[in-house]
Short mmCIF file of C-alpha atoms in Angstrom, two decimals:
data_model
loop_
_atom_site.label_atom_id
_atom_site.label_comp_id
_atom_site.label_asym_id
_atom_site.label_seq_id
_atom_site.Cartn_x
_atom_site.Cartn_y
_atom_site.Cartn_z
CA MET A 17 15.53 34.63 -9.90
CA PRO A 18 17.57 33.07 -12.71
CA LEU A 19 17.01 29.88 -15.17
CA THR A 20 18.58 26.48 -12.43
CA ASP A 21 19.51 23.92 -15.42
CA LEU A 22 20.04 23.92 -19.00
CA PRO A 23 19.05 24.94 -21.36
CA LEU A 24 15.60 24.86 -22.96
CA VAL A 25 17.10 23.76 -26.64
CA GLU A 26 19.32 21.27 -24.26
CA LEU A 27 17.09 20.02 -22.04
CA ARG A 28 14.02 19.31 -24.71
CA THR A 29 17.55 16.49 -26.30
CA HIS A 30 18.23 15.56 -22.74
CA ARG A 31 18.62 11.80 -22.54
CA PRO A 32 20.79 10.95 -20.03
CA THR A 33 22.66 7.17 -18.83
CA VAL A 34 20.24 6.06 -16.82
CA ARG A 35 20.38 2.38 -14.59
CA VAL A 36 18.04 -0.15 -15.62
CA PRO A 37 17.61 -3.01 -13.16
CA ASP A 38 17.62 -7.02 -15.24
CA ASP A 39 15.21 -8.02 -13.17
CA PHE A 40 12.91 -4.33 -13.04
CA ASP A 41 9.62 -5.78 -14.22
CA ALA A 42 10.30 -8.96 -11.97
CA PHE A 43 10.63 -7.46 -9.44
CA TRP A 44 7.49 -5.37 -9.63
CA ALA A 45 5.27 -7.61 -10.65
CA ASP A 46 6.32 -10.14 -7.92
CA THR A 47 5.07 -6.16 -5.83
CA ILE A 48 1.52 -5.52 -6.63
CA ALA A 49 0.79 -9.69 -7.20
CA GLN A 50 3.02 -9.60 -3.43
CA ALA A 51 0.19 -6.24 -2.48
CA ARG A 52 -2.45 -8.76 -4.21
CA ALA A 53 -2.32 -11.49 -2.43
CA ASP A 54 -1.87 -9.75 0.76
CA ALA A 55 -5.74 -8.53 0.99
CA ASP A 56 -7.19 -11.66 -0.26
CA ARG A 57 -5.57 -13.55 2.21
CA THR A 58 -6.48 -10.98 4.66
CA GLY A 59 -10.02 -10.49 3.71
CA ALA A 60 -9.21 -6.98 3.32
CA ARG A 61 -11.22 -4.21 1.07
CA PRO A 62 -12.13 -0.92 -0.52
CA GLU A 63 -14.38 1.04 2.25
CA THR A 64 -16.64 3.74 1.38
CA THR A 65 -18.07 6.29 3.21
CA PRO A 66 -20.27 9.38 3.78
CA ALA A 67 -17.46 12.47 4.70
CA ASP A 68 -17.93 15.30 7.24
CA THR A 69 -17.94 18.04 5.00
CA PRO A 70 -20.76 21.16 4.99
CA VAL A 71 -20.28 20.43 0.83
CA THR A 72 -23.28 20.38 -0.02
CA GLY A 73 -23.21 20.81 -3.84
CA LEU A 74 -20.68 17.97 -4.38
CA VAL A 75 -20.25 14.24 -3.66
CA ILE A 76 -17.41 13.29 -1.44
CA GLU A 77 -16.98 10.13 0.00
CA ASP A 78 -14.04 8.32 2.89
CA LEU A 79 -12.97 5.63 0.39
CA THR A 80 -9.67 3.09 2.71
CA PHE A 81 -9.12 0.26 0.91
CA PRO A 82 -6.16 -2.23 0.83
CA GLY A 83 -2.64 -0.74 -0.24
CA PHE A 84 1.58 -2.73 0.12
CA ALA A 85 0.66 -5.59 3.05
CA ALA A 86 -3.24 -5.11 2.20
CA ASP A 87 -2.11 -1.66 5.18
CA PRO A 88 -5.07 1.23 5.03
CA VAL A 89 -4.93 3.61 2.96
CA ARG A 90 -7.09 7.20 2.49
CA ALA A 91 -8.19 8.32 -0.44
CA TRP A 92 -11.01 11.50 -0.77
CA ILE A 93 -13.94 10.63 -3.90
CA THR A 94 -15.31 13.13 -4.49
CA ARG A 95 -17.88 13.49 -7.55
CA PRO A 96 -21.03 15.74 -8.97
CA ALA A 97 -24.53 15.67 -7.58
CA GLY A 98 -27.66 14.34 -9.72
CA SER A 99 -24.37 12.99 -12.18
CA GLY A 100 -27.45 10.06 -12.82
CA SER A 101 -26.53 6.89 -14.65
CA GLU A 102 -23.81 7.19 -16.95
CA PRO A 103 -20.57 6.73 -15.13
CA LEU A 104 -18.23 9.77 -14.72
CA PRO A 105 -14.44 9.45 -16.11
CA VAL A 106 -12.16 9.65 -13.49
CA VAL A 107 -9.35 11.86 -12.76
CA VAL A 108 -6.95 9.89 -10.15
CA GLU A 109 -4.46 12.13 -7.74
CA TYR A 110 -1.08 11.44 -6.35
CA LEU A 111 0.02 14.94 -4.00
CA GLY A 112 3.16 16.34 -3.65
CA TYR A 113 6.14 15.79 -0.76
CA ASN A 114 5.12 15.32 2.72
CA GLY A 115 0.78 16.60 1.91
CA GLY A 116 -1.41 15.13 3.42
CA ARG A 117 -5.11 14.75 1.12
CA SER A 118 -6.65 17.65 4.15
CA ARG A 119 -9.78 18.29 4.94
CA PRO A 120 -13.09 16.76 2.27
CA GLY A 121 -13.53 19.83 0.06
CA GLU A 122 -10.53 20.67 -0.32
CA ARG A 123 -10.68 20.05 -3.78
CA ILE A 124 -13.18 20.44 -5.91
CA ALA A 125 -12.33 21.33 -9.35
CA TRP A 126 -11.44 18.00 -11.28
CA ALA A 127 -15.19 16.62 -9.87
CA LEU A 128 -17.24 20.40 -10.88
CA ALA A 129 -15.86 19.55 -14.09
CA GLY A 130 -17.63 16.02 -14.84
CA TYR A 131 -15.18 14.08 -13.28
CA VAL A 132 -15.20 11.68 -10.53
CA HIS A 133 -11.72 12.56 -8.91
CA VAL A 134 -10.33 10.14 -5.85
CA VAL A 135 -6.90 12.17 -4.02
CA MET A 136 -4.16 9.52 -2.41
CA ASP A 137 -3.06 9.92 1.47
CA THR A 138 0.72 9.45 0.83
CA ARG A 139 1.51 7.28 3.86
CA GLY A 140 3.27 7.84 5.89
CA GLN A 141 3.23 11.74 5.93
CA GLY A 142 1.51 14.93 5.86
CA SER A 143 2.55 16.56 9.07
CA GLY A 144 4.18 19.60 6.11
CA TRP A 145 0.58 20.45 4.48
CA GLY A 146 -2.64 19.56 4.34
CA GLY A 147 -2.35 16.82 7.04
CA GLY A 148 -3.10 13.15 6.75
CA ASP A 149 -4.64 9.87 8.06
CA THR A 150 -2.07 7.46 6.50
CA PRO A 151 0.58 6.05 9.11
CA ASP A 152 3.35 3.54 7.42
CA PRO A 153 3.85 0.35 9.47
CA HIS A 154 7.18 -0.33 8.13
CA GLY A 155 10.56 -0.17 9.83
CA ALA A 156 13.88 1.73 8.15
CA GLY A 157 17.17 1.94 8.77
CA PRO A 158 19.44 4.47 9.50
CA HIS A 159 18.19 7.64 6.92
CA ILE A 160 18.42 11.80 6.21
CA GLY A 161 14.84 12.98 7.98
CA GLY A 162 12.42 12.77 5.06
CA TRP A 163 11.30 9.96 2.31
CA MET A 164 14.71 9.98 -0.32
CA THR A 165 16.32 7.61 2.19
CA SER A 166 14.22 5.41 4.32
CA GLY A 167 15.18 2.39 3.31
CA ILE A 168 18.05 3.35 1.12
CA GLU A 169 19.60 0.48 1.86
CA ARG A 170 17.45 -2.44 -0.41
CA PRO A 171 14.68 -1.31 -2.84
CA GLN A 172 12.77 -4.10 -0.71
CA ASP A 173 12.74 -1.99 1.67
CA HIS A 174 12.07 1.38 0.12
CA PHE A 175 9.97 3.89 0.97
CA TYR A 176 8.51 4.74 -2.32
CA ARG A 177 7.81 0.52 -3.00
CA ARG A 178 5.06 1.16 -0.96
CA VAL A 179 4.11 4.23 -2.30
CA TYR A 180 3.78 3.09 -5.89
CA THR A 181 2.07 0.43 -4.67
CA ASP A 182 -0.58 1.76 -3.00
CA ALA A 183 -0.85 3.84 -6.17
CA VAL A 184 -1.76 1.36 -7.62
CA ARG A 185 -3.78 -0.73 -5.71
CA LEU A 186 -6.20 2.78 -6.04
CA VAL A 187 -6.51 2.33 -9.22
CA ASP A 188 -7.86 -1.66 -8.07
CA ALA A 189 -10.21 0.13 -6.19
CA VAL A 190 -10.99 2.91 -8.58
CA ARG A 191 -12.67 0.48 -11.42
CA THR A 192 -14.15 -1.26 -8.30
CA LEU A 193 -16.47 1.44 -7.72
CA PRO A 194 -19.87 2.63 -8.72
CA GLY A 195 -20.65 5.32 -11.70
CA VAL A 196 -17.80 5.33 -12.80
CA ASP A 197 -15.89 4.33 -16.30
CA PRO A 198 -13.02 1.58 -15.02
CA GLU A 199 -11.96 2.22 -19.49
CA ARG A 200 -11.72 5.95 -18.30
CA ILE A 201 -8.63 7.01 -15.86
CA ALA A 202 -6.37 9.05 -15.48
CA LEU A 203 -3.40 9.92 -14.13
CA THR A 204 -2.54 12.95 -12.67
CA GLY A 205 -0.11 14.13 -9.56
CA GLY A 206 2.17 17.68 -9.01
CA SER A 207 6.15 17.17 -7.53
CA GLN A 208 6.31 13.79 -5.51
CA GLY A 209 2.52 13.35 -6.89
CA GLY A 210 3.58 13.79 -10.37
CA GLY A 211 6.55 11.36 -10.25
CA ILE A 212 4.40 8.91 -8.21
CA ALA A 213 1.90 9.45 -10.96
CA ILE A 214 4.14 8.59 -13.50
CA ALA A 215 5.80 5.36 -11.54
CA ALA A 216 1.87 4.07 -11.71
CA ALA A 217 1.11 4.80 -14.94
CA ALA A 218 3.47 2.35 -16.28
CA LEU A 219 2.30 -0.06 -12.94
CA VAL A 220 -0.89 0.56 -13.69
CA GLN A 221 -0.50 -0.36 -17.72
CA ALA A 222 0.93 -2.55 -17.08
CA HIS A 223 -0.86 -5.04 -14.52
CA VAL A 224 -4.61 -3.47 -14.19
CA GLY A 225 -5.10 -1.84 -17.73
CA PRO A 226 -5.50 0.70 -20.32
CA ILE A 227 -5.50 4.44 -18.85
CA VAL A 228 -6.82 7.54 -20.92
CA ALA A 229 -3.34 9.54 -19.62
CA VAL A 230 -1.45 10.48 -17.42
CA LEU A 231 -0.45 14.26 -16.16
CA PRO A 232 2.34 14.46 -14.14
CA ASP A 233 3.22 18.39 -13.22
CA VAL A 234 6.81 19.99 -12.08
CA ALA A 235 7.67 15.93 -11.14
CA PHE A 236 9.88 14.73 -9.18
CA LEU A 237 11.19 11.07 -8.58
CA CYS A 238 13.44 11.13 -11.59
CA ASP A 239 16.79 10.97 -12.18
CA TRP A 240 17.67 10.35 -8.42
CA GLU A 241 21.17 9.98 -9.51
CA HIS A 242 21.48 13.09 -11.63
CA GLY A 243 18.89 14.87 -9.80
CA ALA A 244 20.91 15.03 -6.45
CA ASP A 245 24.80 16.40 -7.99
CA VAL A 246 22.40 19.07 -9.59
CA ALA A 247 20.09 19.92 -7.24
CA VAL A 248 20.13 22.48 -4.47
CA SER A 249 17.57 22.12 -2.18
CA ASP A 250 15.01 19.47 -0.49
CA PRO A 251 13.91 16.42 -1.60
CA TYR A 252 17.21 15.98 -3.15
CA GLN A 253 19.65 17.28 -0.92
CA GLU A 254 18.77 14.34 1.07
CA LEU A 255 20.49 11.36 -0.64
CA VAL A 256 23.41 13.97 -0.56
CA ARG A 257 23.49 14.16 3.19
CA TYR A 258 23.30 10.77 3.67
CA LEU A 259 25.91 9.95 1.06
CA ALA A 260 28.22 12.36 3.03
CA VAL A 261 28.74 10.08 5.76
CA HIS A 262 28.35 6.81 4.28
CA ARG A 263 30.35 7.91 1.78
CA ASP A 264 31.55 3.62 1.05
CA ALA A 265 26.99 3.47 -0.24
CA ALA A 266 27.39 5.92 -3.21
CA GLU A 267 26.40 1.67 -5.49
CA THR A 268 23.78 0.78 -2.69
CA VAL A 269 22.05 3.90 -2.20
CA TRP A 270 21.54 4.21 -6.57
CA THR A 271 21.17 0.54 -7.39
CA THR A 272 18.47 0.83 -4.73
CA ALA A 273 17.41 4.52 -6.91
CA SER A 274 17.12 2.66 -9.70
CA TYR A 275 14.45 0.83 -9.22
CA LEU A 276 12.29 3.63 -8.43
CA ASP A 277 13.55 6.00 -10.05
CA GLY A 278 10.62 7.37 -12.90
CA VAL A 279 12.87 7.46 -16.47
CA ASN A 280 12.80 3.77 -15.69
CA PHE A 281 8.59 3.38 -15.26
CA ALA A 282 8.55 7.10 -18.34
CA ALA A 283 10.13 4.54 -20.34
CA ARG A 284 7.40 1.82 -21.04
CA ILE A 285 4.30 4.25 -20.84
CA THR A 286 2.67 4.38 -23.90
CA ALA A 287 -0.43 6.53 -22.72
CA PRO A 288 -0.88 9.94 -24.22
CA ALA A 289 0.92 12.03 -21.70
CA LEU A 290 0.65 16.32 -20.60
CA PHE A 291 3.61 17.20 -19.22
CA SER A 292 4.39 20.11 -16.89
CA VAL A 293 8.45 21.70 -16.47
CA ALA A 294 9.33 25.36 -14.78
CA LEU A 295 13.34 26.47 -16.40
CA MET A 296 13.61 28.52 -12.43
CA ASP A 297 11.90 25.09 -9.79
CA GLU A 298 14.74 25.14 -7.10
CA VAL A 299 13.55 22.22 -6.01
CA VAL A 300 12.66 19.51 -9.24
CA PRO A 301 16.28 20.42 -11.17
CA PRO A 302 13.91 20.73 -15.22
CA ARG A 303 16.90 18.49 -16.69
CA THR A 304 15.47 15.64 -14.16
CA THR A 305 11.90 16.63 -15.54
CA PHE A 306 13.44 16.79 -19.19
CA ALA A 307 14.71 13.11 -18.88
CA ALA A 308 11.40 11.50 -18.09
CA TYR A 309 9.57 13.03 -20.66
CA ASN A 310 11.61 12.94 -23.79
CA ALA A 311 12.54 8.50 -22.70
CA LEU A 312 8.44 8.39 -22.70
CA GLY A 313 6.74 5.41 -24.86
CA SER A 314 3.65 7.63 -25.75
CA ALA A 315 2.88 8.52 -29.29
CA ASP A 316 0.78 11.63 -28.02
CA LYS A 317 3.00 13.57 -26.14
CA GLN A 318 3.28 16.54 -24.92
CA ILE A 319 4.98 18.85 -22.17
CA GLU A 320 4.00 22.24 -20.94
CA VAL A 321 7.33 24.70 -20.26
CA TYR A 322 7.07 27.96 -17.42
CA PRO A 323 10.16 29.62 -18.31
CA TYR A 324 9.97 32.15 -15.57
CA ASN A 325 7.95 30.11 -13.70
CA GLY A 326 10.09 27.70 -10.10
CA HIS A 327 8.14 24.63 -8.58
CA GLU A 328 4.67 26.63 -7.57
CA GLY A 329 4.60 25.78 -11.98
CA GLY A 330 1.68 26.62 -14.04
CA GLY A 331 -0.98 26.84 -11.97
CA PHE A 332 -4.40 27.44 -11.79
CA ARG A 333 -3.57 27.84 -15.38
CA HIS A 334 -1.73 24.48 -15.96
CA TRP A 335 -4.94 22.58 -14.33
CA GLU A 336 -6.64 23.94 -17.00
CA ARG A 337 -4.40 23.47 -20.66
CA GLN A 338 -4.91 19.35 -18.42
CA VAL A 339 -8.60 20.14 -18.64
CA ALA A 340 -8.19 20.28 -22.00
CA PHE A 341 -5.98 17.67 -22.95
CA LEU A 342 -8.12 15.22 -21.53
CA ARG A 343 -11.11 15.93 -22.38
CA ALA A 344 -9.77 15.99 -26.19
CA ARG A 345 -8.61 12.07 -25.43
CA SER A 346 -11.86 10.13 -22.93
#
């Protein structure tokens, strides 16, 4: 497999021009405030029940919390058994494209490393792999199969507005859980999950409180416009196919995308950040990940580069690096 993008020396200084809406911050402040108001109006609150699982060495719970529009969103909470009275640090994880939270006990590494691990189901997804339990009750106009163009005519209607809001509302819920340290919350995810983590990190800092770190892995959803120009596969190609039919919609598409672009969120992140990128990635062009990384407002930031890997990135080896990075900061 060949290198799929610019040489590494150019990627390290790659800072493309990305549209930034004048009302970007106000748009998201209003969105988060409305989601909280919807939960208050309906009385929706986070609820946990023991998970049905044969796993006995960990404590696993099924969390339902109010997300966008107070819609019920599911998550698994996995924590070390017998962790005592000391509150534990938390790792919140978001999932990759079209995946679901799957079965309880399937993701246990973070809990075995001593963290409370919370993995969010992505609304409307979960039928590509894993299996999900969270529907998306909100409709959208005509769009290409997939999620990139769902609601693309207006940022208010876009699928990822709802998902990013869910991601923030999950952190609201996690901070209220017993046995967790609300001052030691980190956000992570791979591919789509990495892009969600970037958006959530900026929004949580602005509307919830500080986080100890953000750990996006081969992050998708950054620099949408240029990603569509160079990506050779889906999901970015969904945008290309949409515009090939809706030939006069480019301005509308890229305006909507600018409210959801990870580069604009990254510029607002000040928490410590560990990114990863794979230079033979055919799904997420490396320039899009570097666009977000180079835009970070963080003084403490690192990026792990995997020159000979595709979208699988650094795998378990990179997870070990994430643990080391997080332990040094929490």
